[in-house]
CSV table of C-alpha atoms and ligand atoms in Angstrom, one decimal:
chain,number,residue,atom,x,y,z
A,1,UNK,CA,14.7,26.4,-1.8
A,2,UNK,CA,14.4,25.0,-5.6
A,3,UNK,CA,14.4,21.3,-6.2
A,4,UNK,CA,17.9,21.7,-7.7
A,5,UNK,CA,19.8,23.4,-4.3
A,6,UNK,CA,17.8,20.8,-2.4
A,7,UNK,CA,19.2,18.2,-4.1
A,8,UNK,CA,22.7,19.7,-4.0
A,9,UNK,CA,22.4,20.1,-0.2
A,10,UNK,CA,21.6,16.9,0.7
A,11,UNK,CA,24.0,14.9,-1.7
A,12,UNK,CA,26.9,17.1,-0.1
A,13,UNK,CA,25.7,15.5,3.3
A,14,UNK,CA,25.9,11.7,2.0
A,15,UNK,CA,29.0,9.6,1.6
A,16,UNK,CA,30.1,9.4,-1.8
A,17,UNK,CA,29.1,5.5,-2.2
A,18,UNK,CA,25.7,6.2,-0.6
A,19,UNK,CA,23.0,5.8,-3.7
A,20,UNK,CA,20.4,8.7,-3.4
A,21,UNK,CA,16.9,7.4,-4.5
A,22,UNK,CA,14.4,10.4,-5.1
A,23,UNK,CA,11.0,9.4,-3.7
A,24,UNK,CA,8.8,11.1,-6.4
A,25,UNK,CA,6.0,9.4,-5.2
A,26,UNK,CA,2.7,11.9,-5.7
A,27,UNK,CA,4.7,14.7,-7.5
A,28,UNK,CA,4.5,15.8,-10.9
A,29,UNK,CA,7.1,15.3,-14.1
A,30,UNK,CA,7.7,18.6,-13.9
A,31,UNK,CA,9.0,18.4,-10.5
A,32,UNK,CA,11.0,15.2,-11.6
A,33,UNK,CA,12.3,17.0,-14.8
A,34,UNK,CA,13.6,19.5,-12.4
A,35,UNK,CA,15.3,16.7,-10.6
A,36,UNK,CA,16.7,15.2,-13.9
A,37,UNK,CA,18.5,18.0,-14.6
A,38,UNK,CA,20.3,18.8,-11.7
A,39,UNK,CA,21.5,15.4,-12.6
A,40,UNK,CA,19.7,13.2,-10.3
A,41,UNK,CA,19.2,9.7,-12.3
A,42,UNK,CA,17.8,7.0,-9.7
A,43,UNK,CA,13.4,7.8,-9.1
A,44,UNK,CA,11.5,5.9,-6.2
A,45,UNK,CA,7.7,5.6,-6.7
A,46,UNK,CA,5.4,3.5,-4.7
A,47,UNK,CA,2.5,3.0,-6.5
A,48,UNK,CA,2.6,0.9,-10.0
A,49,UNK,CA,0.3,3.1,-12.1
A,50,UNK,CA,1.7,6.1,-11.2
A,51,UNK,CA,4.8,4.6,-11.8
A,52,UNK,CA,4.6,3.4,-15.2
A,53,UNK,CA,2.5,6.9,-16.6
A,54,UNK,CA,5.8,8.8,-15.8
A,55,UNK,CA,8.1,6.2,-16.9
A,56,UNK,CA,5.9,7.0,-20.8
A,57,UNK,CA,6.3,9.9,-20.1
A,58,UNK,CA,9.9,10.8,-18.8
A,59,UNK,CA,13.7,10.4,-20.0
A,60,UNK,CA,14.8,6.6,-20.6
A,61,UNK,CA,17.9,7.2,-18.5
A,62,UNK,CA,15.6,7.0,-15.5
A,63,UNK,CA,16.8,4.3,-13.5
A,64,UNK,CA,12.9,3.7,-11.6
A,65,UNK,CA,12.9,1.4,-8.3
A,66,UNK,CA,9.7,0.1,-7.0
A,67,UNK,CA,9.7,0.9,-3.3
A,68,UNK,CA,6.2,0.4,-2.5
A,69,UNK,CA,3.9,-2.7,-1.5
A,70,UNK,CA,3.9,-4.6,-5.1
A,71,UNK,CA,1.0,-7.0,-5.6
A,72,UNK,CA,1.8,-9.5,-7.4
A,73,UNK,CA,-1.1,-8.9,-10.6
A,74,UNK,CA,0.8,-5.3,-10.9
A,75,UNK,CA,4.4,-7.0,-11.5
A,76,UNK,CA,3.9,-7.4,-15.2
A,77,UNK,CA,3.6,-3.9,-15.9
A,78,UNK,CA,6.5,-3.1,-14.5
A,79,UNK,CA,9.1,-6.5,-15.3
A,80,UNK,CA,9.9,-4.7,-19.0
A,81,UNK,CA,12.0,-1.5,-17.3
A,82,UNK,CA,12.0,-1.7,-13.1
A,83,UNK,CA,16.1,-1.1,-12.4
A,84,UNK,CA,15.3,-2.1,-8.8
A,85,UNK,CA,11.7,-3.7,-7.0
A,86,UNK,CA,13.0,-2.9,-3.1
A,87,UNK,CA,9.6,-3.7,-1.5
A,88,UNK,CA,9.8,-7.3,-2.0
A,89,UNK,CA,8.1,-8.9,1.0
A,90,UNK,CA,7.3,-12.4,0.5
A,91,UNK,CA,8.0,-16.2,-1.5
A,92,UNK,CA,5.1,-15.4,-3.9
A,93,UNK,CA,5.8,-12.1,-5.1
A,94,UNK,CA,9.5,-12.6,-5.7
A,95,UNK,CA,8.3,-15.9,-7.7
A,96,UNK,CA,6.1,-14.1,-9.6
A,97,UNK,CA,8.8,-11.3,-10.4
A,98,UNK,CA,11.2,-14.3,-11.4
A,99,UNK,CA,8.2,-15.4,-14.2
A,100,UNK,CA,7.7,-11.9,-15.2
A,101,UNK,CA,11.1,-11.2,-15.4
A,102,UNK,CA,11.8,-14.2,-17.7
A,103,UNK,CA,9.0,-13.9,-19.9
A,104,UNK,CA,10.5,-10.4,-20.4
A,105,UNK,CA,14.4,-11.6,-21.3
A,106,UNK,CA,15.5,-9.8,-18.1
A,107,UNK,CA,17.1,-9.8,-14.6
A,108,UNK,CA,15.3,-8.0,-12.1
A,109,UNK,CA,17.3,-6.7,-9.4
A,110,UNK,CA,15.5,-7.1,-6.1
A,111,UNK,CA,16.0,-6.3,-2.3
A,112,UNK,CA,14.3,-8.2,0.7
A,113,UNK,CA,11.9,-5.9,2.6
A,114,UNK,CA,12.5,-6.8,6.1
A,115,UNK,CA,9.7,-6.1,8.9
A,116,UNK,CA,11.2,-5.1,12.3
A,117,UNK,CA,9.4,-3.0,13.9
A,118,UNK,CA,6.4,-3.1,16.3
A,119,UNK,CA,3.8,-1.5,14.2
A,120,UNK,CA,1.4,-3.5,12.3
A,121,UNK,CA,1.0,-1.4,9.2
A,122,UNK,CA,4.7,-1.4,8.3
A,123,UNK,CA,5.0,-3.8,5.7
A,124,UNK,CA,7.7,-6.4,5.0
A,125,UNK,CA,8.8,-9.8,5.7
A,126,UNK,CA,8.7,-11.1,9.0
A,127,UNK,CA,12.4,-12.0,10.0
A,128,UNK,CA,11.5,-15.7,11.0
A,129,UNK,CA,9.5,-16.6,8.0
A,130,UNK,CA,12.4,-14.9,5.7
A,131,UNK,CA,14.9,-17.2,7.2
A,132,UNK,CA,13.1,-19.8,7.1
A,133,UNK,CA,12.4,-19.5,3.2
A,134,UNK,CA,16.1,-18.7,2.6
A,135,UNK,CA,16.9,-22.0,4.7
A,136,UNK,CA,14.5,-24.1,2.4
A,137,UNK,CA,16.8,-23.5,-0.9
A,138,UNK,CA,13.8,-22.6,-2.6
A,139,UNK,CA,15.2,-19.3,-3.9
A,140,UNK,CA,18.4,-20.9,-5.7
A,141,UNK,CA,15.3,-22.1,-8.1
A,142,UNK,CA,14.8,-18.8,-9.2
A,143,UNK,CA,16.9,-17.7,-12.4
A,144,UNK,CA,16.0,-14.2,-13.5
A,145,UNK,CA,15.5,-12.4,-9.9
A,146,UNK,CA,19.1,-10.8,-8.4
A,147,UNK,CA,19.1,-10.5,-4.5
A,148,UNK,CA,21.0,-7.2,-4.0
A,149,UNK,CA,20.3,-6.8,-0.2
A,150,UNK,CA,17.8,-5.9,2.1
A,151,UNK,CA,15.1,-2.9,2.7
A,152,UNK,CA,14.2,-1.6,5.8
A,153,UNK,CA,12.1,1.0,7.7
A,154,UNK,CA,12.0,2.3,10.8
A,155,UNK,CA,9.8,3.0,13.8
A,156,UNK,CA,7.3,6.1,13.0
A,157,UNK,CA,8.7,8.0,16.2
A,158,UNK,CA,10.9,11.5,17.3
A,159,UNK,CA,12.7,8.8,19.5
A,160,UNK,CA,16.3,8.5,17.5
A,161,UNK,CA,16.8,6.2,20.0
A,162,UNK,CA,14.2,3.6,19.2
A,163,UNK,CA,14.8,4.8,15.0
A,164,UNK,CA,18.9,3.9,15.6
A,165,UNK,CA,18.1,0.3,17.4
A,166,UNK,CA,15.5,-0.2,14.5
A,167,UNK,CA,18.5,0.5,11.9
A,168,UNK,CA,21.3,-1.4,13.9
A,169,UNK,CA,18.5,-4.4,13.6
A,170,UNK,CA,18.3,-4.2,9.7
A,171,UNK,CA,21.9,-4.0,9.5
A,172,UNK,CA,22.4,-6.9,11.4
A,173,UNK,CA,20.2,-8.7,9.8
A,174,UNK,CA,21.9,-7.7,5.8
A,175,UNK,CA,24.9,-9.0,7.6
A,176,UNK,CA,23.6,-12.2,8.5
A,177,UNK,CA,22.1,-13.0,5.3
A,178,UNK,CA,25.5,-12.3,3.5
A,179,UNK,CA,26.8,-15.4,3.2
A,180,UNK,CA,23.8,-16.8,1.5
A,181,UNK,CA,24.4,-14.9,-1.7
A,182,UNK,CA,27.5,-13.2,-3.3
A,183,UNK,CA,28.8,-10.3,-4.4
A,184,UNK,CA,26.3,-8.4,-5.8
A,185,UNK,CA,24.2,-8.7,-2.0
A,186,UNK,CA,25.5,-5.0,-1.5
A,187,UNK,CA,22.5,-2.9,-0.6
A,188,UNK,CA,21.5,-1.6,2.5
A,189,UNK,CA,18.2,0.5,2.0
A,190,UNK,CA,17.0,2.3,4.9
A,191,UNK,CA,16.5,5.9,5.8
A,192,UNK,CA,14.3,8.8,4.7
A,193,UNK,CA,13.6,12.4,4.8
A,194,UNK,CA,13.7,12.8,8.8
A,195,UNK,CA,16.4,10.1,9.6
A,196,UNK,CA,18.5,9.4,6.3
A,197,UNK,CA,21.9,11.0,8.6
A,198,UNK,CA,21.5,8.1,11.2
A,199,UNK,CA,20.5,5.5,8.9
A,200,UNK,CA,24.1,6.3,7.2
A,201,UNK,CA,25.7,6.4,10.3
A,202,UNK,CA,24.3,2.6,11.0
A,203,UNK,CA,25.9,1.7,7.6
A,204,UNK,CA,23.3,2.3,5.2
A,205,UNK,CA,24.1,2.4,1.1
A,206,UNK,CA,21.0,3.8,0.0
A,207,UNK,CA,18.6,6.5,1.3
A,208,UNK,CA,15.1,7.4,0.2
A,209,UNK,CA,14.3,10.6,0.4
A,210,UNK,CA,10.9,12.2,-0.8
A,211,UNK,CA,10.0,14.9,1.1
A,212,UNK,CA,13.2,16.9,1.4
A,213,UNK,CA,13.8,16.7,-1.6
A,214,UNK,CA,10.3,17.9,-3.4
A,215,UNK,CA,8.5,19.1,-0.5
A,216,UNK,CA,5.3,17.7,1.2
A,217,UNK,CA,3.3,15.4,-1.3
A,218,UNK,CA,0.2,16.5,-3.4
A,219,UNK,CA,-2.5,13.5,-2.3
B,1,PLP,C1,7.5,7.6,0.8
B,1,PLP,C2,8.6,6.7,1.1
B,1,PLP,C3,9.9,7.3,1.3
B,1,PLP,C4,10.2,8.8,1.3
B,1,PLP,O1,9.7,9.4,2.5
B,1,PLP,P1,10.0,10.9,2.8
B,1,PLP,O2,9.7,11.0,4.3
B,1,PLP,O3,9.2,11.8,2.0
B,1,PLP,O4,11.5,11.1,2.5
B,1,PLP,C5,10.9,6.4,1.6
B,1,PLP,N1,10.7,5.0,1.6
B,1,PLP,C6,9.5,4.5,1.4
B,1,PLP,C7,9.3,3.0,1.4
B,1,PLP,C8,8.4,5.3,1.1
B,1,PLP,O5,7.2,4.8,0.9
């Protein structure tokens, strides 16, 4: 099936209001032009140098999100045209996308990576710690980041049981953190190629979907 009918497929399957990110994350411009013209607007990469070749490279319209682990020396590459950083994971790198952000004349939309699963290689901040910082105040310091909700991932497992408690957790925890911010706190990110339909079912606004979409990645 092309690119285009993929595409097609799957947005038929989400709610209206659900924002489909395309993870092209290891796949060429071609494969995003492809994408581009069967309308699709709103690119996911994961690493920052691949990122910012295709931005050069591809349409201005592109709204790019950063949805893998940023280091915080990479941010400055990215603060001029990132539409969304979704991988941000602790007080250092969201400070250091705040300065980059301002030296750049922009607000950087931004969600909070949350960690809740029992694997060790899944990154993210640790729940505890993330309340903790949110408790401090520091964050109402910070002038040119926009909180617009929290990022999750689930457990790496065929068990939809264990992948539906790991979304229910991540929602619960976007609606506990609500009443710290306002309005514009409106995105819950979770769900990919093999469990996008539950994560919508357990309330998520935004899927991120790479594989389904483009096919297995070229490492
Ligand atoms: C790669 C990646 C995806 C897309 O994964 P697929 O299984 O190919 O849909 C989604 N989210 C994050 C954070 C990723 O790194």
């Amino acid at each position: 099936m092309s690119i285009t009918s993929k595409i097609s497929q799957i947005r038929a399957t989400l709610p209206a209001d659900v924002t489909l990110v395309a993870v092209s994350k290891f796949h060429p411009v071609e494969a995003i032009n492809e994408a581009y013209a069967a309308g699709q607007r709103v690119f996911g990469e994961s690493r920052v140098q691949e990122l910012t070749a295709k931005y050069e490279q591809l349409p201005k319209d592109i709204e790019w999100q950063m949805i893998g682990h940023l280091q915080t020396n990479k941010v400055r590459a990215i603060a001029p045209f990132i539409s969304l950083i979704q991988s941000v994971d602790s007080q250092r790198l969201l400070e250091c996308i705040d300065r980059e952000a301002e030296r750049c004349g922009r607000v950087i939309d931004c969600l909070l990576e949350v960690h809740v699963t029992a694997e060790e290689s899944k990154s993210g901040w640790d729940v505890d710690s993330l309340r903790d910082y949110l408790a401090s105040g520091a964050i109402s310091e910070l002038k040119s980041v926009r909180i617009r909700g929290v990022m999750g991932m689930a457990t790496f497992t065929e068990d939809m049981a264990v992948v539906r408690a790991d979304f229910e957790r991540i929602a619960a925890i976007k609606r506990e953190l609500e009443p710290l911010f306002d309005s514009s706190f409106d995105i819950l990110s979770m769900g990919m190629s093999d469990d996008y339909p539950l994560a919508v079912e357990c309330g998520s606004t935004m899927v991120r979907i790479g594989s389904s979409i483009f096919g297995s990645r070229q490492y």
